[in-house]
Amino acid sequence: MKDQLSAKQLVRFPYCRIYRRFLNKIVENSAIRKQGQALLFRYAVLFSLANFRPALRTVDGVRYAMQAGEWVATYRELCERLHLHTHKQARTLLHQLEAMNLIEMQEVTHRKLVRFKIRCWHKTNTTLSYSAPCPKDTGFFFFPVAQISDLIGAGRCSEADMLLDLWMNTVYQDASVPGSALGPVVYFRKEDGLPLVSCAALAARWGVSKATVHRVLKKFEQLSLVAVHHYPGKRGSVIVMQGYLSTMFSVADACPTRQALAAELALPTREGAGCPVESTSAKPTAIASPFPWPADAVSKPNVRLILENLRNSLFVSGFRCSACPHALYRLSNLSGCRDAVTAYDLAIVCGAGGPSYRFSLKLEPVVTFPGVEVEVI
């Protein structure tokens, strides 16, 4: 019987496999910002540079012997790789990691070189005894998951730190995490066992504001790096990593739908619920279904004009569904009265099959400019 490879990333496994080509894409992608005080991204870059076997490297005509887990480089090379501007910044970074007992470093001042060693390399990665070159653009290395919190908590995270944090905390096919059987979901090893996370929790973890978290997640979605599924109330969101399976296991990527994940997590699937507040710029849509459209209903062009003024007032009053682009609207006359003040009935439904809300309002014509009559609320 043929052996079958089981593609899994489990919570109890203490290491995360990072492919160098994936990390190189982050390094070379100018759309992902790298400037921040957190150390996760830059420490992972040092991991990718370290050799997994003894080797020799020639720099400016001088040969240097390196053991497994070590690397010799100029400060100029490190600055380019770590996206730092000065040698002083690179030196400060290495001293900071050394103070955290993560690396050992030795400077060769007159040649502006530095030799560093990953202290936990022999515990996390297999060391080969023979001497051979170690390519820096292929293969993978194991990164200890236990060190992520300390590296993230060192300061404000950059976008590269945030992306790596999501990637390293992704689980797949773990029976203890519901929804991971459908696709790779982000799980921060909480006690409840659900892969749900809120913007407030991410903001506290990354040292940024909730608005920054929302902006970064939207940016990652546009770059096809993640898929974020929002759910109503304070339950949170499920973050699915895009391209995870093809990178880690060389299999076709799977992106579960919002409804499928909701069924696994026993969450409601109301359409339009959980939409971010920042969607207030979306224009409401006036459509006939699922309402019957009476003959005395306001025409669709006038509905758009009226609701553009009304939804801002409803949103400020605490009715968040008025800002949702999935909401359905109908505005109709309450009576056949054609006086200066006309009463209307406004019905709003949160998506197809969702709960409906009804409002009563009055519209009064006001002359703003000579010869122009505008209806305002």
mmCIF file of C-alpha atoms in Angstrom:
data_model
loop_
_atom_site.group_PDB
_atom_site.id
_atom_site.type_symbol
_atom_site.label_atom_id
_atom_site.label_comp_id
_atom_site.label_asym_id
_atom_site.label_seq_id
_atom_site.Cartn_x
_atom_site.Cartn_y
_atom_site.Cartn_z
ATOM 1 C CA MET A 1 0.000 0.000 0.000
ATOM 2 C CA LYS A 2 1.355 3.396 -0.980
ATOM 3 C CA ASP A 3 2.108 5.945 1.706
ATOM 4 C CA GLN A 4 -0.049 9.039 1.588
ATOM 5 C CA LEU A 5 1.248 12.464 2.630
ATOM 6 C CA SER A 6 -1.034 14.120 5.172
ATOM 7 C CA ALA A 7 -1.138 17.886 4.644
ATOM 8 C CA LYS A 8 -1.673 19.329 8.126
ATOM 9 C CA GLN A 9 -0.569 22.265 10.244
ATOM 10 C CA LEU A 10 -1.495 21.509 13.852
ATOM 11 C CA VAL A 11 -1.756 23.768 16.875
ATOM 12 C CA ARG A 12 0.321 21.450 19.042
ATOM 13 C CA PHE A 13 3.244 21.456 16.594
ATOM 14 C CA PRO A 14 5.760 23.936 18.098
ATOM 15 C CA TYR A 15 7.344 24.980 14.796
ATOM 16 C CA CYS A 16 6.094 26.609 11.616
ATOM 17 C CA ARG A 17 7.664 25.765 8.256
ATOM 18 C CA ILE A 18 8.611 28.902 6.296
ATOM 19 C CA TYR A 19 9.619 28.603 2.654
ATOM 20 C CA ARG A 20 12.333 30.987 1.543
ATOM 21 C CA ARG A 21 10.571 31.813 -1.724
ATOM 22 C CA PHE A 22 7.517 32.972 0.255
ATOM 23 C CA LEU A 23 9.646 35.150 2.519
ATOM 24 C CA ASN A 24 11.512 36.525 -0.502
ATOM 25 C CA LYS A 25 8.192 37.595 -2.040
ATOM 26 C CA ILE A 26 7.467 39.646 1.068
ATOM 27 C CA VAL A 27 10.952 41.167 1.004
ATOM 28 C CA GLU A 28 10.677 42.110 -2.677
ATOM 29 C CA ASN A 29 7.042 43.278 -2.593
ATOM 30 C CA SER A 30 7.188 47.063 -2.338
ATOM 31 C CA ALA A 31 3.438 47.246 -1.658
ATOM 32 C CA ILE A 32 3.964 45.650 1.788
ATOM 33 C CA ARG A 33 5.492 48.109 4.241
ATOM 34 C CA LYS A 34 8.399 46.907 6.377
ATOM 35 C CA GLN A 35 8.981 49.882 8.667
ATOM 36 C CA GLY A 36 8.038 49.157 12.274
ATOM 37 C CA GLN A 37 9.410 48.461 15.736
ATOM 38 C CA ALA A 38 8.381 44.780 15.925
ATOM 39 C CA LEU A 39 11.078 42.178 15.240
ATOM 40 C CA LEU A 40 9.214 39.226 13.722
ATOM 41 C CA PHE A 41 9.829 39.992 10.044
ATOM 42 C CA ARG A 42 13.490 40.920 10.431
ATOM 43 C CA TYR A 43 14.272 37.991 12.714
ATOM 44 C CA ALA A 44 12.657 35.654 10.162
ATOM 45 C CA VAL A 45 14.882 37.179 7.462
ATOM 46 C CA LEU A 46 17.962 36.382 9.564
ATOM 47 C CA PHE A 47 16.638 32.818 9.885
ATOM 48 C CA SER A 48 16.416 32.556 6.096
ATOM 49 C CA LEU A 49 20.052 33.674 5.724
ATOM 50 C CA ALA A 50 21.496 31.185 8.210
ATOM 51 C CA ASN A 51 23.173 28.068 6.813
ATOM 52 C CA PHE A 52 21.843 24.624 7.678
ATOM 53 C CA ARG A 53 25.316 23.081 7.202
ATOM 54 C CA PRO A 54 28.985 24.213 7.385
ATOM 55 C CA ALA A 55 30.143 26.355 4.487
ATOM 56 C CA LEU A 56 32.749 28.891 3.372
ATOM 57 C CA ARG A 57 31.994 32.398 2.136
ATOM 58 C CA THR A 58 34.392 34.795 0.452
ATOM 59 C CA VAL A 59 33.863 38.517 1.097
ATOM 60 C CA ASP A 60 36.292 41.056 -0.402
ATOM 61 C CA GLY A 61 38.837 38.297 -1.055
ATOM 62 C CA VAL A 62 38.745 36.929 2.502
ATOM 63 C CA ARG A 63 37.280 33.479 3.204
ATOM 64 C CA TYR A 64 35.152 32.948 6.310
ATOM 65 C CA ALA A 65 34.130 29.569 7.723
ATOM 66 C CA MET A 66 30.524 29.293 8.941
ATOM 67 C CA GLN A 67 28.828 26.589 10.949
ATOM 68 C CA ALA A 68 25.168 25.573 10.816
ATOM 69 C CA GLY A 69 22.916 28.419 11.939
ATOM 70 C CA GLU A 70 25.519 31.109 11.166
ATOM 71 C CA TRP A 71 25.993 33.696 8.450
ATOM 72 C CA VAL A 72 28.615 36.340 7.606
ATOM 73 C CA ALA A 73 27.478 39.474 5.785
ATOM 74 C CA THR A 74 28.307 43.127 5.344
ATOM 75 C CA TYR A 75 26.100 45.734 6.954
ATOM 76 C CA ARG A 76 25.224 46.966 3.493
ATOM 77 C CA GLU A 77 23.817 43.550 2.564
ATOM 78 C CA LEU A 78 21.835 43.371 5.780
ATOM 79 C CA CYS A 79 20.374 46.833 5.261
ATOM 80 C CA GLU A 80 19.155 45.892 1.782
ATOM 81 C CA ARG A 81 17.689 42.615 2.994
ATOM 82 C CA LEU A 82 16.100 44.013 6.162
ATOM 83 C CA HIS A 83 14.881 47.251 4.537
ATOM 84 C CA LEU A 84 16.941 49.461 6.850
ATOM 85 C CA HIS A 85 18.449 52.794 5.851
ATOM 86 C CA THR A 86 21.709 52.987 7.820
ATOM 87 C CA HIS A 87 24.326 50.662 9.251
ATOM 88 C CA LYS A 88 23.517 52.036 12.675
ATOM 89 C CA GLN A 89 19.943 50.771 12.401
ATOM 90 C CA ALA A 90 21.170 47.293 11.438
ATOM 91 C CA ARG A 91 23.658 47.282 14.318
ATOM 92 C CA THR A 92 20.942 48.398 16.763
ATOM 93 C CA LEU A 93 18.632 45.653 15.536
ATOM 94 C CA LEU A 94 21.267 42.951 16.017
ATOM 95 C CA HIS A 95 22.093 44.205 19.516
ATOM 96 C CA GLN A 96 18.385 44.197 20.388
ATOM 97 C CA LEU A 97 18.017 40.573 19.265
ATOM 98 C CA GLU A 98 21.188 39.678 21.141
ATOM 99 C CA ALA A 99 19.798 41.267 24.327
ATOM 100 C CA MET A 100 16.717 39.047 23.925
ATOM 101 C CA ASN A 101 19.058 36.025 23.811
ATOM 102 C CA LEU A 102 17.947 35.162 20.260
ATOM 103 C CA ILE A 103 21.231 35.564 18.394
ATOM 104 C CA GLU A 104 24.961 35.854 18.969
ATOM 105 C CA MET A 105 26.892 38.446 16.974
ATOM 106 C CA GLN A 106 30.529 39.303 16.370
ATOM 107 C CA GLU A 107 31.645 42.367 14.453
ATOM 108 C CA VAL A 108 34.682 42.703 12.209
ATOM 109 C CA THR A 109 34.947 46.467 12.420
ATOM 110 C CA HIS A 110 37.680 47.229 9.910
ATOM 111 C CA ARG A 111 35.852 45.262 7.199
ATOM 112 C CA LYS A 112 32.371 46.369 8.237
ATOM 113 C CA LEU A 113 31.305 42.763 8.547
ATOM 114 C CA VAL A 114 29.173 40.988 11.104
ATOM 115 C CA ARG A 115 28.891 37.316 11.956
ATOM 116 C CA PHE A 116 25.645 36.264 13.624
ATOM 117 C CA LYS A 117 24.372 32.932 14.887
ATOM 118 C CA ILE A 118 20.784 31.829 15.559
ATOM 119 C CA ARG A 119 20.916 30.428 19.078
ATOM 120 C CA CYS A 120 17.982 28.011 18.748
ATOM 121 C CA TRP A 121 18.977 26.728 15.313
ATOM 122 C CA HIS A 122 20.096 23.263 16.461
ATOM 123 C CA LYS A 123 16.796 22.756 18.309
ATOM 124 C CA THR A 124 14.479 23.884 15.535
ATOM 125 C CA ASN A 125 16.292 22.760 12.371
ATOM 126 C CA THR A 126 18.221 19.696 11.305
ATOM 127 C CA THR A 127 21.962 20.277 11.117
ATOM 128 C CA LEU A 128 23.877 18.502 8.365
ATOM 129 C CA SER A 129 27.476 17.542 9.031
ATOM 130 C CA TYR A 130 28.922 17.842 5.529
ATOM 131 C CA SER A 131 30.103 21.118 4.034
ATOM 132 C CA ALA A 132 28.231 22.533 1.046
ATOM 133 C CA PRO A 133 26.755 25.848 -0.153
ATOM 134 C CA CYS A 134 23.349 26.779 1.248
ATOM 135 C CA PRO A 135 21.010 28.448 -1.295
ATOM 136 C CA LYS A 136 19.067 31.445 -0.004
ATOM 137 C CA ASP A 137 16.160 31.350 -2.451
ATOM 138 C CA THR A 138 15.010 27.718 -2.169
ATOM 139 C CA GLY A 139 14.092 25.292 0.562
ATOM 140 C CA PHE A 140 12.547 26.061 3.929
ATOM 141 C CA PHE A 141 13.352 26.406 7.627
ATOM 142 C CA PHE A 142 11.429 25.792 10.835
ATOM 143 C CA PHE A 143 10.560 28.809 12.966
ATOM 144 C CA PRO A 144 9.661 28.423 16.683
ATOM 145 C CA VAL A 145 6.065 29.491 17.323
ATOM 146 C CA ALA A 146 6.776 30.239 20.995
ATOM 147 C CA GLN A 147 8.955 33.224 20.055
ATOM 148 C CA ILE A 148 6.286 34.990 17.984
ATOM 149 C CA SER A 149 4.625 36.787 20.912
ATOM 150 C CA ASP A 150 7.882 38.294 22.179
ATOM 151 C CA LEU A 151 8.894 39.434 18.705
ATOM 152 C CA ILE A 152 5.457 40.926 17.975
ATOM 153 C CA GLY A 153 5.315 42.649 21.354
ATOM 154 C CA ALA A 154 8.595 44.508 20.833
ATOM 155 C CA GLY A 155 6.769 47.505 19.307
ATOM 156 C CA ARG A 156 4.426 48.695 16.599
ATOM 157 C CA CYS A 157 4.151 46.088 13.863
ATOM 158 C CA SER A 158 4.776 46.744 10.202
ATOM 159 C CA GLU A 159 2.596 45.224 7.486
ATOM 160 C CA ALA A 160 5.243 42.554 6.920
ATOM 161 C CA ASP A 161 5.131 41.665 10.639
ATOM 162 C CA MET A 162 1.332 41.440 10.515
ATOM 163 C CA LEU A 163 1.350 39.175 7.460
ATOM 164 C CA LEU A 164 3.952 36.833 8.951
ATOM 165 C CA ASP A 165 2.056 36.747 12.236
ATOM 166 C CA LEU A 166 -1.093 35.630 10.411
ATOM 167 C CA TRP A 167 0.854 33.097 8.344
ATOM 168 C CA MET A 168 2.665 31.535 11.312
ATOM 169 C CA ASN A 169 -0.570 31.225 13.294
ATOM 170 C CA THR A 170 -2.468 29.474 10.494
ATOM 171 C CA VAL A 171 -3.753 25.957 11.134
ATOM 172 C CA TYR A 172 -5.087 23.386 8.703
ATOM 173 C CA GLN A 173 -6.790 20.031 9.213
ATOM 174 C CA ASP A 174 -6.636 20.308 13.007
ATOM 175 C CA ALA A 175 -9.513 18.479 14.703
ATOM 176 C CA SER A 176 -9.333 20.800 17.719
ATOM 177 C CA VAL A 177 -10.031 23.923 15.616
ATOM 178 C CA PRO A 178 -13.459 23.983 13.899
ATOM 179 C CA GLY A 179 -13.344 25.202 10.316
ATOM 180 C CA SER A 180 -9.696 24.270 9.727
ATOM 181 C CA ALA A 181 -10.806 21.185 7.789
ATOM 182 C CA LEU A 182 -12.317 23.452 5.125
ATOM 183 C CA GLY A 183 -9.229 25.601 4.618
ATOM 184 C CA PRO A 184 -6.239 27.251 6.300
ATOM 185 C CA VAL A 185 -7.626 29.560 9.008
ATOM 186 C CA VAL A 186 -5.807 31.883 11.386
ATOM 187 C CA TYR A 187 -5.967 30.710 15.008
ATOM 188 C CA PHE A 188 -4.089 32.469 17.823
ATOM 189 C CA ARG A 189 -4.218 29.492 20.226
ATOM 190 C CA LYS A 190 -7.042 30.733 22.447
ATOM 191 C CA GLU A 191 -8.888 28.697 25.047
ATOM 192 C CA ASP A 192 -12.238 28.708 23.235
ATOM 193 C CA GLY A 193 -10.830 26.841 20.224
ATOM 194 C CA LEU A 194 -12.631 29.000 17.642
ATOM 195 C CA PRO A 195 -10.710 30.715 14.800
ATOM 196 C CA LEU A 196 -12.499 34.025 15.421
ATOM 197 C CA VAL A 197 -10.618 37.266 15.909
ATOM 198 C CA SER A 198 -11.771 40.866 16.254
ATOM 199 C CA CYS A 199 -10.144 44.070 15.058
ATOM 200 C CA ALA A 200 -9.752 45.148 18.684
ATOM 201 C CA ALA A 201 -7.795 41.986 19.531
ATOM 202 C CA LEU A 202 -5.547 42.386 16.474
ATOM 203 C CA ALA A 203 -5.007 46.063 17.274
ATOM 204 C CA ALA A 204 -3.891 45.196 20.813
ATOM 205 C CA ARG A 205 -1.653 42.405 19.512
ATOM 206 C CA TRP A 206 0.018 44.493 16.810
ATOM 207 C CA GLY A 207 0.224 47.796 18.697
ATOM 208 C CA VAL A 208 -1.840 49.747 16.160
ATOM 209 C CA SER A 209 -5.336 51.249 15.957
ATOM 210 C CA LYS A 210 -8.452 49.356 14.878
ATOM 211 C CA ALA A 211 -8.680 51.574 11.798
ATOM 212 C CA THR A 212 -5.152 50.506 10.819
ATOM 213 C CA VAL A 213 -6.059 46.831 11.279
ATOM 214 C CA HIS A 214 -9.099 47.225 9.026
ATOM 215 C CA ARG A 215 -7.069 49.075 6.379
ATOM 216 C CA VAL A 216 -4.280 46.478 6.391
ATOM 217 C CA LEU A 217 -6.696 43.542 6.129
ATOM 218 C CA LYS A 218 -8.442 45.229 3.208
ATOM 219 C CA LYS A 219 -5.061 45.743 1.575
ATOM 220 C CA PHE A 220 -4.132 42.086 2.070
ATOM 221 C CA GLU A 221 -7.461 41.100 0.503
ATOM 222 C CA GLN A 222 -6.740 43.267 -2.531
ATOM 223 C CA LEU A 223 -3.310 41.612 -2.841
ATOM 224 C CA SER A 224 -5.010 38.163 -2.676
ATOM 225 C CA LEU A 225 -3.117 37.273 0.499
ATOM 226 C CA VAL A 226 -6.083 36.728 2.819
ATOM 227 C CA ALA A 227 -9.870 36.373 2.733
ATOM 228 C CA VAL A 228 -11.740 37.887 5.685
ATOM 229 C CA HIS A 229 -15.240 36.633 6.547
ATOM 230 C CA HIS A 230 -17.163 38.916 8.921
ATOM 231 C CA TYR A 231 -19.925 37.704 11.204
ATOM 232 C CA PRO A 232 -22.624 39.634 13.088
ATOM 233 C CA GLY A 233 -22.352 40.982 16.597
ATOM 234 C CA LYS A 234 -19.161 40.705 18.631
ATOM 235 C CA ARG A 235 -18.265 37.232 17.444
ATOM 236 C CA GLY A 236 -15.392 38.444 15.266
ATOM 237 C CA SER A 237 -14.089 37.422 11.845
ATOM 238 C CA VAL A 238 -12.467 34.362 10.312
ATOM 239 C CA ILE A 239 -9.265 35.036 8.357
ATOM 240 C CA VAL A 240 -8.383 32.512 5.645
ATOM 241 C CA MET A 241 -4.855 32.579 4.195
ATOM 242 C CA GLN A 242 -4.726 32.620 0.393
ATOM 243 C CA GLY A 243 -1.971 30.632 -1.309
ATOM 244 C CA TYR A 244 -1.153 28.786 1.906
ATOM 245 C CA LEU A 245 -1.775 25.249 0.665
ATOM 246 C CA SER A 246 0.057 25.727 -2.621
ATOM 247 C CA THR A 247 3.087 27.141 -0.796
ATOM 248 C CA MET A 248 3.203 24.722 2.138
ATOM 249 C CA PHE A 249 1.967 21.468 0.607
ATOM 250 C CA SER A 250 1.995 22.027 -3.189
ATOM 251 C CA VAL A 251 -1.730 21.278 -3.448
ATOM 252 C CA ALA A 252 -4.623 23.280 -4.834
ATOM 253 C CA ASP A 253 -5.685 26.171 -2.615
ATOM 254 C CA ALA A 254 -9.064 25.964 -0.895
ATOM 255 C CA CYS A 255 -10.981 29.061 0.189
ATOM 256 C CA PRO A 256 -14.127 28.086 2.122
ATOM 257 C CA THR A 257 -17.208 30.255 1.759
ATOM 258 C CA ARG A 258 -18.627 32.388 4.517
ATOM 259 C CA GLN A 259 -21.694 30.155 4.770
ATOM 260 C CA ALA A 260 -19.632 26.952 5.027
ATOM 261 C CA LEU A 261 -17.497 28.367 7.828
ATOM 262 C CA ALA A 262 -20.592 29.640 9.633
ATOM 263 C CA ALA A 263 -22.071 26.150 9.537
ATOM 264 C CA GLU A 264 -18.888 24.671 11.012
ATOM 265 C CA LEU A 265 -18.709 27.309 13.763
ATOM 266 C CA ALA A 266 -22.481 27.389 14.417
ATOM 267 C CA LEU A 267 -22.704 31.090 13.541
ATOM 268 C CA PRO A 268 -25.615 32.980 11.934
ATOM 269 C CA THR A 269 -25.336 33.637 8.202
ATOM 270 C CA ARG A 270 -27.412 36.803 7.942
ATOM 271 C CA GLU A 271 -26.405 38.652 4.799
ATOM 272 C CA GLY A 272 -24.925 42.082 5.321
ATOM 273 C CA ALA A 273 -24.282 41.485 9.021
ATOM 274 C CA GLY A 274 -20.909 42.245 10.451
ATOM 275 C CA CYS A 275 -20.003 44.619 7.642
ATOM 276 C CA PRO A 276 -17.266 47.059 8.651
ATOM 277 C CA VAL A 277 -18.241 50.590 9.566
ATOM 278 C CA GLU A 278 -15.924 51.969 6.916
ATOM 279 C CA SER A 279 -18.391 50.890 4.213
ATOM 280 C CA THR A 280 -20.438 54.095 4.706
ATOM 281 C CA SER A 281 -19.283 55.379 1.342
ATOM 282 C CA ALA A 282 -21.250 52.655 -0.456
ATOM 283 C CA LYS A 283 -24.491 53.853 -2.027
ATOM 284 C CA PRO A 284 -27.719 52.123 -0.991
ATOM 285 C CA THR A 285 -29.538 50.187 -3.644
ATOM 286 C CA ALA A 286 -33.286 50.473 -4.210
ATOM 287 C CA ILE A 287 -34.664 47.228 -5.655
ATOM 288 C CA ALA A 288 -38.072 45.622 -5.793
ATOM 289 C CA SER A 289 -37.406 42.213 -4.251
ATOM 290 C CA PRO A 290 -38.207 40.905 -1.750
ATOM 291 C CA PHE A 291 -41.016 43.520 -1.372
ATOM 292 C CA PRO A 292 -44.089 43.906 -3.558
ATOM 293 C CA TRP A 293 -43.643 47.233 -5.360
ATOM 294 C CA PRO A 294 -46.893 49.258 -5.022
ATOM 295 C CA ALA A 295 -48.034 51.782 -7.571
ATOM 296 C CA ASP A 296 -47.695 54.696 -5.156
ATOM 297 C CA ALA A 297 -44.086 53.922 -4.258
ATOM 298 C CA VAL A 298 -41.465 56.593 -4.780
ATOM 299 C CA SER A 299 -39.494 56.203 -7.995
ATOM 300 C CA LYS A 300 -36.000 54.757 -7.812
ATOM 301 C CA PRO A 301 -34.120 57.982 -8.743
ATOM 302 C CA ASN A 302 -35.894 59.859 -5.950
ATOM 303 C CA VAL A 303 -35.252 57.026 -3.502
ATOM 304 C CA ARG A 304 -31.519 57.334 -4.086
ATOM 305 C CA LEU A 305 -31.658 61.105 -3.522
ATOM 306 C CA ILE A 306 -33.706 60.808 -0.339
ATOM 307 C CA LEU A 307 -31.755 57.894 1.143
ATOM 308 C CA GLU A 308 -28.433 59.588 0.493
ATOM 309 C CA ASN A 309 -29.507 62.234 3.002
ATOM 310 C CA LEU A 310 -31.364 59.855 5.307
ATOM 311 C CA ARG A 311 -28.829 57.075 5.839
ATOM 312 C CA ASN A 312 -26.257 59.428 7.377
ATOM 313 C CA SER A 313 -28.825 60.491 9.981
ATOM 314 C CA LEU A 314 -29.755 56.861 10.693
ATOM 315 C CA PHE A 315 -26.103 55.856 11.017
ATOM 316 C CA VAL A 316 -25.380 58.654 13.512
ATOM 317 C CA SER A 317 -28.465 57.605 15.470
ATOM 318 C CA GLY A 318 -27.018 54.113 15.923
ATOM 319 C CA PHE A 319 -28.695 52.192 13.053
ATOM 320 C CA ARG A 320 -25.570 50.607 11.517
ATOM 321 C CA CYS A 321 -27.423 48.669 8.818
ATOM 322 C CA SER A 322 -28.035 51.953 6.972
ATOM 323 C CA ALA A 323 -24.345 51.928 5.999
ATOM 324 C CA CYS A 324 -24.359 48.362 4.685
ATOM 325 C CA PRO A 325 -24.141 48.044 0.876
ATOM 326 C CA HIS A 326 -26.189 44.799 1.022
ATOM 327 C CA ALA A 327 -29.262 46.445 2.552
ATOM 328 C CA LEU A 328 -32.471 46.596 0.501
ATOM 329 C CA TYR A 329 -34.764 49.659 0.561
ATOM 330 C CA ARG A 330 -38.367 50.590 -0.300
ATOM 331 C CA LEU A 331 -39.992 53.997 0.172
ATOM 332 C CA SER A 332 -43.753 54.380 -0.324
ATOM 333 C CA ASN A 333 -46.555 56.836 0.505
ATOM 334 C CA LEU A 334 -48.546 56.280 3.683
ATOM 335 C CA SER A 335 -51.600 58.093 2.255
ATOM 336 C CA GLY A 336 -52.835 59.770 -0.877
ATOM 337 C CA CYS A 337 -52.394 63.228 0.659
ATOM 338 C CA ARG A 338 -50.568 65.610 -1.644
ATOM 339 C CA ASP A 339 -50.103 68.490 0.828
ATOM 340 C CA ALA A 340 -46.855 70.315 1.418
ATOM 341 C CA VAL A 341 -45.883 67.715 4.026
ATOM 342 C CA THR A 342 -46.134 64.077 2.859
ATOM 343 C CA ALA A 343 -45.806 61.019 5.090
ATOM 344 C CA TYR A 344 -43.801 58.046 3.823
ATOM 345 C CA ASP A 345 -43.048 54.516 4.959
ATOM 346 C CA LEU A 346 -39.413 53.383 4.728
ATOM 347 C CA ALA A 347 -38.651 49.650 4.852
ATOM 348 C CA ILE A 348 -35.059 48.336 5.128
ATOM 349 C CA VAL A 349 -34.063 44.661 4.921
ATOM 350 C CA CYS A 350 -30.568 43.452 5.885
ATOM 351 C CA GLY A 351 -29.914 41.358 2.771
ATOM 352 C CA ALA A 352 -32.048 38.658 1.220
ATOM 353 C CA GLY A 353 -34.033 36.866 3.884
ATOM 354 C CA GLY A 354 -32.732 39.029 6.739
ATOM 355 C CA PRO A 355 -34.756 40.949 9.346
ATOM 356 C CA SER A 356 -36.702 44.001 8.189
ATOM 357 C CA TYR A 357 -36.932 47.447 9.798
ATOM 358 C CA ARG A 358 -39.652 50.044 9.172
ATOM 359 C CA PHE A 359 -39.510 53.799 9.661
ATOM 360 C CA SER A 360 -42.085 56.567 9.262
ATOM 361 C CA LEU A 361 -40.836 59.913 7.927
ATOM 362 C CA LYS A 362 -42.124 63.134 6.485
ATOM 363 C CA LEU A 363 -40.656 65.027 3.537
ATOM 364 C CA GLU A 364 -41.133 68.748 3.135
ATOM 365 C CA PRO A 365 -40.172 70.732 0.000
ATOM 366 C CA VAL A 366 -37.859 73.679 0.662
ATOM 367 C CA VAL A 367 -36.911 76.343 -1.888
ATOM 368 C CA THR A 368 -33.154 76.713 -1.700
ATOM 369 C CA PHE A 369 -32.465 78.541 -4.942
ATOM 370 C CA PRO A 370 -34.830 80.577 -7.155
ATOM 371 C CA GLY A 371 -36.800 78.271 -9.426
ATOM 372 C CA VAL A 372 -35.313 75.075 -7.876
ATOM 373 C CA GLU A 373 -37.349 72.930 -5.503
ATOM 374 C CA VAL A 374 -35.479 70.318 -3.506
ATOM 375 C CA GLU A 375 -36.921 67.724 -1.127
ATOM 376 C CA VAL A 376 -34.974 67.464 2.113
ATOM 377 C CA ILE A 377 -35.526 65.443 5.264
#
